XYZ file of C-alpha atoms in Angstrom:
743
model
C 94.038 97.829 105.745
C 95.952 101.084 105.504
C 92.666 102.954 105.073
C 91.453 101.527 108.371
C 94.598 102.871 110.064
C 93.654 106.377 108.907
C 90.234 105.987 110.479
C 91.700 104.785 113.754
C 93.837 107.925 113.928
C 90.776 110.092 113.269
C 89.014 108.497 116.213
C 91.989 109.203 118.451
C 91.701 112.931 117.692
C 88.763 112.967 120.071
C 89.755 110.091 122.323
C 92.987 111.763 123.437
C 91.013 114.550 125.089
C 89.451 112.011 127.449
C 92.675 110.379 128.559
C 92.512 111.661 132.138
C 88.780 111.449 132.847
C 86.059 108.789 132.984
C 83.924 109.367 129.915
C 81.690 106.294 130.224
C 79.538 107.965 132.830
C 79.095 111.212 130.906
C 76.157 111.266 128.496
C 77.427 114.275 126.529
C 80.841 112.710 126.097
C 79.324 109.485 124.762
C 77.206 111.413 122.270
C 80.233 113.411 121.157
C 82.371 110.291 120.676
C 79.567 108.555 118.781
C 79.346 111.429 116.317
C 83.121 111.438 115.827
C 83.321 107.665 115.331
C 80.497 107.842 112.793
C 82.571 110.403 110.891
C 85.586 108.108 111.025
C 83.557 105.325 109.411
C 82.501 107.728 106.655
C 86.143 108.624 106.076
C 86.949 104.900 105.988
C 84.348 104.423 103.275
C 85.724 107.431 101.359
C 89.252 106.062 101.359
C 88.102 102.614 100.255
C 86.213 104.127 97.353
C 89.243 106.147 96.244
C 91.902 103.479 96.594
C 93.627 102.011 93.547
C 93.264 98.334 94.375
C 91.512 95.739 92.267
C 89.658 96.917 89.195
C 90.274 100.665 89.340
C 91.296 102.514 86.179
C 94.192 104.903 85.689
C 92.713 107.827 83.772
C 95.081 110.214 81.991
C 93.747 113.744 81.551
C 95.321 116.803 79.973
C 95.127 119.299 77.127
C 95.612 118.421 73.459
C 99.290 117.725 72.876
C 99.949 116.540 76.453
C 100.940 113.073 75.224
C 98.140 111.154 76.934
C 97.884 108.459 74.251
C 101.614 107.744 74.057
C 102.086 107.836 77.821
C 99.044 105.589 78.278
C 100.487 102.954 75.970
C 103.807 102.966 77.831
C 102.034 102.568 81.185
C 99.877 99.782 79.769
C 102.993 97.916 78.656
C 104.651 98.367 82.054
C 101.580 97.170 83.961
C 100.409 94.588 81.446
C 96.905 95.985 81.324
C 94.401 97.119 78.717
C 94.901 100.550 77.162
C 91.908 102.548 75.954
C 92.137 105.751 73.953
C 88.812 107.621 74.101
C 89.330 109.177 70.658
C 90.203 105.963 68.803
C 88.494 103.258 70.828
C 85.255 104.934 71.897
C 84.338 108.030 69.898
C 85.336 107.007 66.389
C 83.867 103.506 66.802
C 80.628 104.966 68.165
C 80.312 107.605 65.444
C 81.859 105.698 62.528
C 83.717 108.856 61.600
C 86.838 110.706 62.722
C 86.709 113.105 65.633
C 87.663 116.038 63.411
C 84.820 115.177 60.980
C 82.341 115.007 63.854
C 83.483 118.369 65.196
C 83.129 119.946 61.777
C 79.732 118.342 61.338
C 78.020 119.333 64.639
C 80.002 122.291 66.029
C 81.532 122.902 69.454
C 78.562 122.742 71.828
C 76.847 119.753 70.258
C 80.181 117.953 69.995
C 80.672 118.137 73.775
C 77.214 116.637 74.345
C 77.755 113.842 71.818
C 81.179 113.116 73.274
C 79.781 113.031 76.798
C 77.002 110.610 75.841
C 79.489 108.233 74.248
C 81.617 108.183 77.393
C 78.569 107.693 79.636
C 77.731 104.504 77.727
C 81.258 103.171 78.244
C 82.627 101.196 81.180
C 85.960 99.513 81.892
C 88.015 98.194 84.782
C 91.701 97.678 85.439
C 92.616 99.726 82.391
C 94.644 102.764 81.418
C 92.299 105.275 79.801
C 93.550 108.266 77.800
C 90.912 111.001 77.700
C 90.399 113.566 75.004
C 91.364 117.150 75.754
C 87.679 118.108 75.922
C 86.302 115.269 78.102
C 86.749 117.310 81.310
C 84.320 119.910 79.944
C 81.390 117.481 80.378
C 80.544 117.011 84.059
C 78.313 113.943 83.901
C 80.786 111.842 81.926
C 83.659 112.838 84.214
C 81.717 111.816 87.319
C 80.989 108.531 85.574
C 84.696 107.922 84.938
C 85.808 109.141 88.361
C 83.653 106.563 90.159
C 85.925 103.762 89.050
C 89.297 105.356 88.576
C 91.959 107.806 89.590
C 92.397 110.808 87.326
C 95.983 111.875 86.681
C 96.499 115.339 85.197
C 99.420 115.661 82.781
C 100.361 119.295 83.403
C 102.577 120.224 80.453
C 104.166 123.693 79.984
C 102.097 125.876 77.689
C 104.908 126.584 75.220
C 105.593 122.856 74.889
C 101.914 122.243 74.092
C 101.812 124.916 71.395
C 105.015 123.579 69.827
C 103.686 120.015 69.782
C 100.353 121.054 68.264
C 102.189 122.872 65.482
C 104.274 119.774 64.721
C 101.077 117.684 64.707
C 99.500 120.286 62.364
C 96.499 120.635 64.656
C 94.932 124.043 64.197
C 91.428 123.374 65.510
C 90.295 121.958 68.829
C 86.971 121.962 70.638
C 86.044 125.444 71.764
C 88.308 127.313 69.382
C 86.499 129.889 67.312
C 87.871 132.338 64.826
C 89.798 135.064 66.590
C 90.691 132.879 69.607
C 94.383 132.070 69.866
C 95.494 128.555 70.714
C 97.379 129.948 73.714
C 94.281 131.647 75.143
C 92.136 128.558 74.609
C 94.625 126.279 76.342
C 94.745 128.682 79.294
C 90.938 128.709 79.398
C 90.831 124.908 79.447
C 92.905 124.711 82.646
C 89.907 125.491 84.831
C 88.311 122.203 83.755
C 91.414 120.099 84.336
C 91.893 121.569 87.821
C 88.356 120.525 88.699
C 88.773 116.797 88.250
C 92.229 115.475 88.949
C 93.231 113.296 91.869
C 96.976 113.471 91.190
C 99.040 115.846 89.103
C 102.134 114.989 87.085
C 104.073 118.207 86.635
C 105.852 117.666 83.320
C 109.028 119.655 82.936
C 109.832 121.139 79.563
C 111.229 118.595 77.111
C 110.376 115.534 79.231
C 110.165 112.294 77.218
C 107.001 110.119 77.234
C 108.941 107.456 79.151
C 109.883 109.976 81.863
C 106.285 111.165 82.111
C 105.039 107.572 82.359
C 107.405 106.916 85.265
C 106.128 110.070 86.963
C 102.548 108.876 86.517
C 103.363 105.564 88.178
C 105.099 107.364 91.056
C 102.068 109.642 91.450
C 99.761 106.616 91.550
C 102.011 104.926 94.089
C 101.922 108.013 96.315
C 98.153 108.270 95.935
C 97.757 104.631 96.973
C 100.074 104.845 99.960
C 97.933 106.985 102.246
C 100.054 106.148 105.274
C 103.389 107.146 103.725
C 103.473 110.832 104.714
C 103.287 111.249 108.460
C 104.434 113.667 111.144
C 106.245 113.125 114.418
C 106.933 115.294 117.427
C 110.315 116.981 117.710
C 110.509 115.217 121.073
C 109.666 111.803 119.711
C 112.172 109.144 120.760
C 112.713 106.548 118.050
C 112.217 102.989 119.336
C 115.309 100.796 119.499
C 113.238 97.856 118.337
C 112.553 98.483 114.660
C 109.339 96.438 114.936
C 107.949 98.733 117.629
C 105.254 101.014 116.284
C 106.177 104.674 115.792
C 103.627 107.170 117.104
C 103.001 109.253 113.984
C 100.268 111.620 112.847
C 98.824 112.434 109.464
C 98.867 115.979 108.106
C 95.235 116.563 109.063
C 95.896 115.419 112.626
C 98.983 117.611 112.966
C 96.912 120.606 111.836
C 94.032 119.827 114.175
C 96.147 119.149 117.249
C 98.593 122.021 116.692
C 101.011 121.003 119.441
C 102.202 117.461 120.110
C 101.044 115.886 123.364
C 104.633 115.643 124.651
C 105.129 119.407 124.255
C 107.081 119.124 121.012
C 106.229 120.463 117.559
C 105.104 118.384 114.599
C 107.582 117.877 111.739
C 107.573 115.534 108.712
C 108.787 112.056 109.612
C 110.554 111.851 106.252
C 112.463 114.357 104.140
C 110.805 117.331 102.487
C 109.762 116.642 98.884
C 112.225 118.024 96.335
C 111.485 119.404 92.882
C 113.876 118.811 89.999
C 115.689 121.675 88.315
C 113.429 121.282 85.285
C 110.293 121.450 87.411
C 111.503 124.646 89.080
C 112.283 126.184 85.694
C 108.757 125.355 84.548
C 107.463 127.452 87.457
C 109.443 130.575 86.542
C 106.617 131.964 84.430
C 103.846 130.758 86.745
C 101.645 132.927 88.957
C 101.895 132.861 92.749
C 98.704 130.814 92.954
C 100.026 128.264 90.455
C 103.318 127.978 92.329
C 101.505 127.571 95.632
C 99.366 124.746 94.334
C 102.298 122.806 92.859
C 104.406 123.133 96.024
C 101.654 122.480 98.539
C 100.374 119.460 96.606
C 103.818 117.938 97.098
C 103.621 118.549 100.849
C 99.996 117.568 101.552
C 98.820 114.059 100.762
C 95.568 113.967 98.745
C 94.062 111.675 101.394
C 94.247 114.673 103.741
C 93.155 117.306 101.227
C 92.257 116.285 97.657
C 94.264 118.244 95.110
C 91.220 119.867 93.512
C 89.918 121.018 96.909
C 93.347 122.334 97.851
C 93.369 124.344 94.630
C 90.016 125.897 95.521
C 91.344 126.902 98.940
C 94.455 128.498 97.434
C 92.449 130.478 94.885
C 90.099 131.686 97.628
C 92.979 132.654 99.918
C 95.059 134.541 97.363
C 92.316 135.791 95.093
C 90.677 139.104 95.883
C 92.078 139.445 99.403
C 95.449 140.863 98.311
C 96.025 144.400 97.068
C 98.760 143.262 94.657
C 97.983 140.643 92.007
C 101.492 139.216 92.402
C 100.665 138.487 96.089
C 104.306 138.658 97.251
C 106.256 140.745 94.703
C 110.002 141.284 94.748
C 111.297 144.844 94.282
C 114.879 145.840 93.531
C 115.992 148.259 96.249
C 119.614 149.050 95.402
C 122.826 147.244 94.542
C 122.413 143.563 95.263
C 119.496 144.056 97.665
C 115.917 143.092 96.865
C 112.807 143.575 98.983
C 110.289 140.744 99.257
C 107.034 142.583 99.935
C 104.942 140.394 102.226
C 102.468 143.050 103.320
C 99.868 143.214 100.547
C 97.326 141.085 102.413
C 94.274 142.443 104.225
C 96.074 143.072 107.550
C 99.354 144.333 106.084
C 101.823 141.712 107.353
C 103.500 138.514 106.212
C 101.158 136.553 108.464
C 98.407 136.994 105.860
C 100.305 134.750 103.445
C 99.575 131.848 105.810
C 96.478 132.952 107.623
C 94.329 133.576 104.579
C 94.881 129.907 103.680
C 95.325 128.073 106.980
C 91.699 128.548 108.228
C 90.373 126.786 105.111
C 92.850 123.949 105.623
C 91.842 123.675 109.272
C 88.112 123.699 108.524
C 88.575 120.947 105.953
C 90.596 118.738 108.306
C 88.364 118.808 111.377
C 85.436 116.378 111.782
C 82.120 118.151 111.087
C 80.661 117.065 114.430
C 83.342 118.843 116.489
C 83.644 122.399 117.802
C 87.096 123.960 117.976
C 88.477 126.910 119.878
C 91.688 128.290 118.365
C 94.072 129.833 120.913
C 96.624 132.272 119.522
C 99.441 134.271 121.081
C 100.525 137.331 119.122
C 103.500 139.646 119.316
C 101.668 142.102 117.081
C 100.746 140.911 113.592
C 99.430 137.366 114.080
C 96.431 138.534 116.122
C 94.711 140.591 113.450
C 95.755 138.185 110.682
C 94.271 135.137 112.402
C 91.061 136.940 113.334
C 90.707 138.205 109.760
C 91.459 134.807 108.230
C 89.005 132.815 110.345
C 86.318 135.473 109.895
C 86.329 134.706 106.156
C 85.179 131.109 106.596
C 81.690 130.199 105.475
C 78.783 130.456 107.898
C 78.728 126.779 108.868
C 82.454 126.691 109.603
C 82.269 129.874 111.685
C 79.619 128.237 113.846
C 82.017 125.429 114.812
C 85.388 127.234 114.814
C 86.119 130.202 117.070
C 89.328 132.123 117.786
C 90.705 133.966 120.798
C 93.977 135.854 120.444
C 96.045 136.866 123.461
C 98.341 139.858 123.006
C 100.674 141.738 125.404
C 98.566 144.702 126.494
C 101.504 147.102 126.440
C 103.779 145.195 124.057
C 102.420 146.015 120.589
C 102.215 149.257 118.642
C 99.110 151.403 119.077
C 98.082 150.656 115.509
C 98.610 146.913 115.956
C 96.454 146.967 119.088
C 93.714 148.918 117.316
C 93.929 146.503 114.406
C 93.682 143.406 116.615
C 90.723 144.831 118.514
C 89.039 145.974 115.296
C 89.393 142.533 113.727
C 87.052 140.929 116.287
C 84.053 139.271 114.669
C 81.253 136.915 115.678
C 83.698 134.007 115.967
C 86.833 135.827 117.123
C 87.921 137.811 120.185
C 90.963 139.717 121.406
C 92.244 139.575 124.980
C 94.998 141.862 126.239
C 97.332 140.226 128.762
C 99.254 142.264 131.325
C 102.555 140.648 130.402
C 104.760 140.031 127.335
C 104.490 137.763 124.302
C 106.646 135.053 125.836
C 104.174 134.674 128.693
C 101.242 134.508 126.238
C 102.935 131.853 124.116
C 104.076 129.777 127.094
C 100.625 129.996 128.671
C 98.962 128.626 125.544
C 101.392 125.709 125.403
C 100.659 124.919 129.043
C 96.921 125.059 128.453
C 97.296 122.576 125.569
C 99.278 120.221 127.789
C 96.802 120.456 130.678
C 94.868 117.249 129.942
C 92.449 117.812 132.853
C 91.403 121.197 131.464
C 91.247 120.167 127.792
C 89.343 117.019 128.711
C 86.889 119.048 130.787
C 86.232 121.407 127.855
C 85.584 118.478 125.539
C 83.219 116.673 127.910
C 81.392 119.726 129.225
C 81.163 121.785 126.048
C 82.032 119.413 123.188
C 84.961 121.693 122.292
C 88.573 120.864 121.429
C 91.453 123.338 121.605
C 93.942 124.024 118.809
C 96.355 126.736 117.681
C 97.029 128.947 114.671
C 100.481 130.168 115.715
C 103.446 128.990 113.690
C 103.760 126.118 116.148
C 100.934 124.683 114.003
C 102.327 122.963 110.902
C 99.348 124.128 108.829
C 100.266 127.711 109.602
C 104.013 127.321 108.886
C 103.855 125.337 105.645
C 102.317 128.029 103.353
C 105.228 130.348 104.202
C 107.553 128.099 102.205
C 105.794 129.228 99.035
C 106.732 132.905 99.142
C 110.427 132.210 99.686
C 110.452 129.931 96.640
C 108.340 132.387 94.660
C 110.731 135.259 95.421
C 113.650 133.346 93.952
C 111.628 132.424 90.853
C 110.694 136.098 90.400
C 114.367 137.078 90.360
C 114.914 134.489 87.645
C 111.838 135.690 85.741
C 112.998 139.317 85.917
C 116.429 138.374 84.557
C 118.474 139.271 87.636
C 119.784 135.711 87.977
C 119.636 132.404 86.125
C 118.145 129.373 87.836
C 120.771 127.686 89.966
C 122.537 130.904 90.960
C 122.704 131.283 94.761
C 120.991 133.972 96.815
C 121.037 134.924 100.476
C 117.915 135.727 102.458
C 117.804 138.187 105.360
C 114.806 137.921 107.655
C 113.817 139.856 110.800
C 113.451 136.977 113.220
C 111.707 136.438 116.538
C 109.850 133.125 116.655
C 112.002 131.543 113.913
C 109.048 130.492 111.733
C 109.702 132.780 108.768
C 113.377 131.914 108.476
C 112.625 128.209 108.999
C 110.218 128.334 106.054
C 113.160 129.571 103.955
C 115.165 126.545 105.133
C 112.353 124.297 103.922
C 112.323 126.116 100.567
C 116.007 125.265 100.219
C 115.252 121.635 101.046
C 112.731 121.631 98.188
C 115.422 122.797 95.766
C 115.734 126.599 95.945
C 119.500 127.452 95.995
C 119.641 129.650 99.094
C 123.238 130.090 100.247
C 122.982 131.842 103.626
C 120.130 132.493 106.025
C 120.759 135.835 107.695
C 118.960 136.109 111.026
C 118.287 139.743 111.939
C 117.477 140.579 115.563
C 116.570 143.777 117.350
C 117.748 144.453 120.920
C 116.134 141.172 121.976
C 119.040 139.369 120.355
C 118.803 135.934 121.947
C 118.793 134.235 118.532
C 121.799 136.181 117.270
C 123.748 135.259 120.391
C 122.699 131.636 120.045
C 123.756 131.359 116.400
C 127.143 132.858 117.265
C 127.792 130.759 120.385
C 125.396 127.797 120.537
C 124.303 129.032 123.962
C 120.598 129.836 124.325
C 120.589 131.898 127.481
C 117.564 133.664 128.983
C 119.138 134.216 132.395
C 119.392 137.862 133.378
C 117.777 138.759 130.064
C 114.679 140.952 130.112
C 112.439 141.569 127.159
C 112.931 145.056 125.713
C 110.118 146.916 123.972
C 111.329 148.178 120.603
C 110.159 149.866 117.407
C 109.878 146.335 115.919
C 107.498 144.652 118.396
C 106.722 141.588 116.301
C 110.226 140.271 116.980
C 110.238 141.265 120.652
C 110.506 137.592 121.559
C 112.924 135.683 123.774
C 111.486 132.156 123.599
C 111.711 131.188 119.959
C 109.368 128.245 119.423
C 110.307 127.161 115.903
C 113.997 126.963 116.735
C 113.176 123.545 118.160
C 112.150 122.333 114.712
C 115.450 123.424 113.181
C 117.569 121.947 115.944
C 115.649 118.695 115.547
C 116.491 118.732 111.841
C 120.179 119.455 112.459
C 120.422 116.791 115.165
C 119.120 114.080 112.807
C 115.721 113.986 114.499
C 117.086 113.296 117.962
C 113.900 113.678 120.008
C 115.636 112.755 123.245
C 118.075 115.639 122.814
C 115.228 118.076 122.076
C 113.420 116.957 125.216
C 116.528 117.490 127.324
C 117.383 120.884 125.808
C 113.942 122.427 126.061
C 113.183 120.968 129.470
C 116.433 122.559 130.612
C 115.387 125.849 129.014
C 112.130 125.684 130.957
C 113.731 124.822 134.294
C 117.147 126.530 134.120
C 116.433 129.182 131.443
C 119.357 128.224 129.213
C 120.975 125.392 127.256
C 124.187 124.837 125.270
C 124.387 122.678 122.141
C 127.462 120.657 121.239
C 130.259 122.142 119.129
C 129.449 119.914 116.157
C 125.884 121.299 116.066
C 127.145 124.877 116.423
C 129.420 124.357 113.415
C 126.588 122.796 111.459
C 124.313 125.726 112.306
C 126.920 128.276 111.268
C 127.446 126.620 107.889
C 124.081 127.993 106.799
C 123.242 130.760 109.272
C 124.696 134.205 109.882
C 123.230 136.523 112.518
C 123.513 140.035 113.898
C 121.369 142.614 115.623
C 120.287 146.209 115.181
C 119.914 148.983 117.770
C 116.929 151.334 117.894
C 119.007 154.228 116.579
C 120.303 152.146 113.662
C 116.752 151.075 112.846
C 115.489 154.667 112.563
C 118.599 155.740 110.650
C 118.042 152.960 108.091
C 114.441 154.065 107.524
C 115.621 157.637 107.003
C 118.548 156.866 104.691
C 116.594 154.383 102.569
C 113.815 156.902 102.020
C 116.255 159.679 101.148
C 118.197 157.555 98.644
C 115.413 155.523 97.030
C 112.072 157.036 98.049
C 111.154 153.736 99.704
C 109.836 153.533 103.280
C 110.842 150.477 105.295
C 108.833 149.373 108.269
C 110.939 148.983 111.471
C 111.230 145.186 111.141
C 112.450 145.448 107.555
C 114.831 148.200 108.634
C 116.317 145.825 111.215
C 116.904 143.303 108.439
C 118.451 145.875 106.122
C 120.884 147.071 108.794
C 122.013 143.499 109.384
C 122.207 142.700 105.653
C 124.379 145.801 105.091
C 126.674 144.668 107.867
C 127.143 140.928 107.275
C 126.270 140.114 103.658
C 129.336 139.902 101.417
C 127.654 141.263 98.232
C 128.845 138.356 96.108
C 125.257 137.328 95.369
C 121.796 138.902 95.639
C 120.194 139.133 99.074
C 116.423 139.025 99.449
C 115.289 141.054 102.463
C 111.903 140.005 103.811
C 109.668 143.015 104.360
C 107.323 141.546 106.921
C 104.897 144.444 107.475
C 103.681 147.644 105.879
C 105.044 150.831 107.431
C 101.474 152.080 107.941
C 101.269 149.911 111.044
C 104.110 151.823 112.710
C 103.352 155.426 111.805
C 104.833 157.049 114.970
C 108.191 155.282 114.492
C 108.256 156.152 110.788
C 107.466 159.796 111.504
C 110.230 159.883 114.084
C 112.673 158.319 111.621
C 111.752 160.767 108.852
C 111.881 163.663 111.339
C 108.251 164.556 110.764
C 106.705 166.536 113.574
C 104.274 164.051 115.061
C 100.674 165.129 115.315
C 99.067 163.586 118.354
C 95.861 162.648 116.580
C 94.240 159.474 115.272
C 96.003 156.688 113.444
C 94.138 157.582 110.256
C 95.450 161.169 110.430
C 99.004 159.874 110.739
C 98.522 157.574 107.759
C 97.121 160.358 105.597
C 100.157 162.453 106.473
C 102.558 159.664 105.471
C 100.541 159.110 102.314
C 101.139 162.701 101.269
C 104.852 161.876 100.811
C 104.002 159.731 97.737
C 106.636 157.203 98.771
C 106.989 153.587 97.818
C 105.274 151.371 98.635
C 101.969 153.243 98.386
C 99.717 153.654 101.404
C 97.947 150.411 102.357
C 94.315 151.229 101.617
C 92.913 148.298 103.613
C 94.773 149.479 106.714
C 93.550 153.013 106.219
C 89.947 151.822 105.953
C 90.402 149.644 109.009
C 91.426 152.596 111.209
C 88.068 154.232 110.601
C 86.256 151.231 112.085
C 88.393 150.354 115.069
C 88.683 153.155 117.507
C 85.490 152.505 119.515
C 85.547 148.698 119.754
C 85.790 147.016 123.154
C 87.996 144.152 124.245
C 88.940 142.272 127.392
C 92.083 142.623 129.498
C 93.269 140.001 131.962
C 96.072 139.459 134.458
C 99.131 137.351 133.663
C 97.768 134.328 135.487
C 97.157 130.855 134.048
C 93.886 130.343 135.897
C 92.584 133.704 134.717
C 93.431 132.848 131.101
C 91.720 129.468 131.386
C 88.648 131.142 132.844
C 88.521 133.506 129.852
C 88.791 130.566 127.461
C 85.947 128.725 129.176
C 83.664 131.777 129.181
C 84.285 132.438 125.501
C 83.499 128.799 124.693
C 80.254 129.107 126.629
C 79.316 132.227 124.691
C 80.153 130.711 121.301
C 79.035 127.100 121.464
C 76.478 126.764 124.253
């Protein structure tokens, strides 16, 4: 029955767009709904096939030495079901010889074929099956097993595996030839395990078979309970009657819809998943991609995105698109300060860490019969990052997903504007708005909440609106990974031991980046203080110090750090909701008051709670330039203006009793005029590429961003649209772009 509930929610994705209009009389609307409902039935069938009710098998998969046989026996005893070991109960009985004798007799390649044939002739139900380490290398037999079972991957640390194999005196396994080390072969095997599993059990070093068995059962329970991980609006009011149904969304729905219908933001209904100390320690030596997959698997239910598919998305997102193989490396700057470099992606800002992945997540979640128009407001970096990310989708997805990004025409740097315009592709456009970022962001929220307009677009053009700003949970979630990864890198490099506290200092405008660090702490990373760094638009700093969010008499100032030139901080609502114990009524009152009266004050108890974890200060324009200059002169490192803001604040408020990780949110190449002014270089009034070549001649760290340099050569003649700061004008642009893309 819980699978049917999932399908009902999928149907409502489309139905909600028709809430204010009569769809029965519209032929196109009926056709659109029919296609969507057909998809929902397919999803219903998919979930039924993959449930663990009745005669399904629990299939344990992992490398040699993972403990599959022992763990399988323990699970069999706990569940009172049959236990089958492929080695002992299938292969040796089929061959009438030991597995090692068969391998020696026929060799590696023939062994895999013989093993696969034996498994193909086998069937079972309601059992615990322990695979061999080489079963996953034979596709046909794995598909055969997968049809009637759930595959659980026992992911054991590599050093533990090697130690166990030595104790077991195993020196030969399938695929190992002379000259191949056991370590290299086990690493090679991982690609096959990642291909098949439905649930992963991340085994911390030294875990007992009993502990692993309990983890397997918990993983199966989570896999079964497809309705357990839901999302609510920050403005959701909990019913007084506990039997009254709570209006919740699944991960896929939260990603598709972007903004809740009541104007709030989606957040997990339950607590964030938490890793144990041992699990975190097992990730110290892992790559960024490996860390991302472990963490995101914990946050995304496999009913929304199967683990193997999620792994493919992560590898695509963080594969060849980043200039640095470490993706988000940490560099020691000086003293107790470390720089988290978040600018190695294709557009040179921290937004790439989310927006190379989020489009793949979005494309997976939406029904194939629907067209989607993504509306994005950008204060500088999001625009190019979202256009770049969605342009990398496959051809079919680009035909049904389009993007329009609205940016303040005179509120971003010249390079950022050129980059946004130059990132336009066949499914993405840039529109300059004659206003500031706050207007762009507010306008998009109002468009989403205009049910007449969104319903009209769905009926007339078969198109649904969504967002890729950090108001979208699918955009915010991947940012958690790099904050966790930065801490693990400090442990890996020997600067700290796991468990030692660190502070993080983040240039903050829309509150998404710093909120992702809060979520990393909730997952188990020991962050002590969150240092919020503001520029002259210091509304957040003032709020953290006083509890008074006040926009009255406050005008947006244009600064050297335009990406945090923001007064209305959207993601703050998520954090206040968390602090206020998910009081949706309070969030509704506060943010309605902000909209109508342009300010609100939180209670003293919430101010004190906020200040337990948060410290805030701001940086003037002169201090920003001075920090760029002094850092270069002392360390040869060039900070971009946003990172300089953070460094100024970290120098001022951090007590130096623990390391502080300063988020470097953009590459300095994007702000060449400000950097040249800071370094007292006589500015040449030429092209952006000329300015970058000049900065590159200084041989500073970090090196020149080659992707940005190449981009400047392509951008300077591209056209784009400009519109007035008027809601009706923006809606007209959206409609015309939908007509061009989908009609």
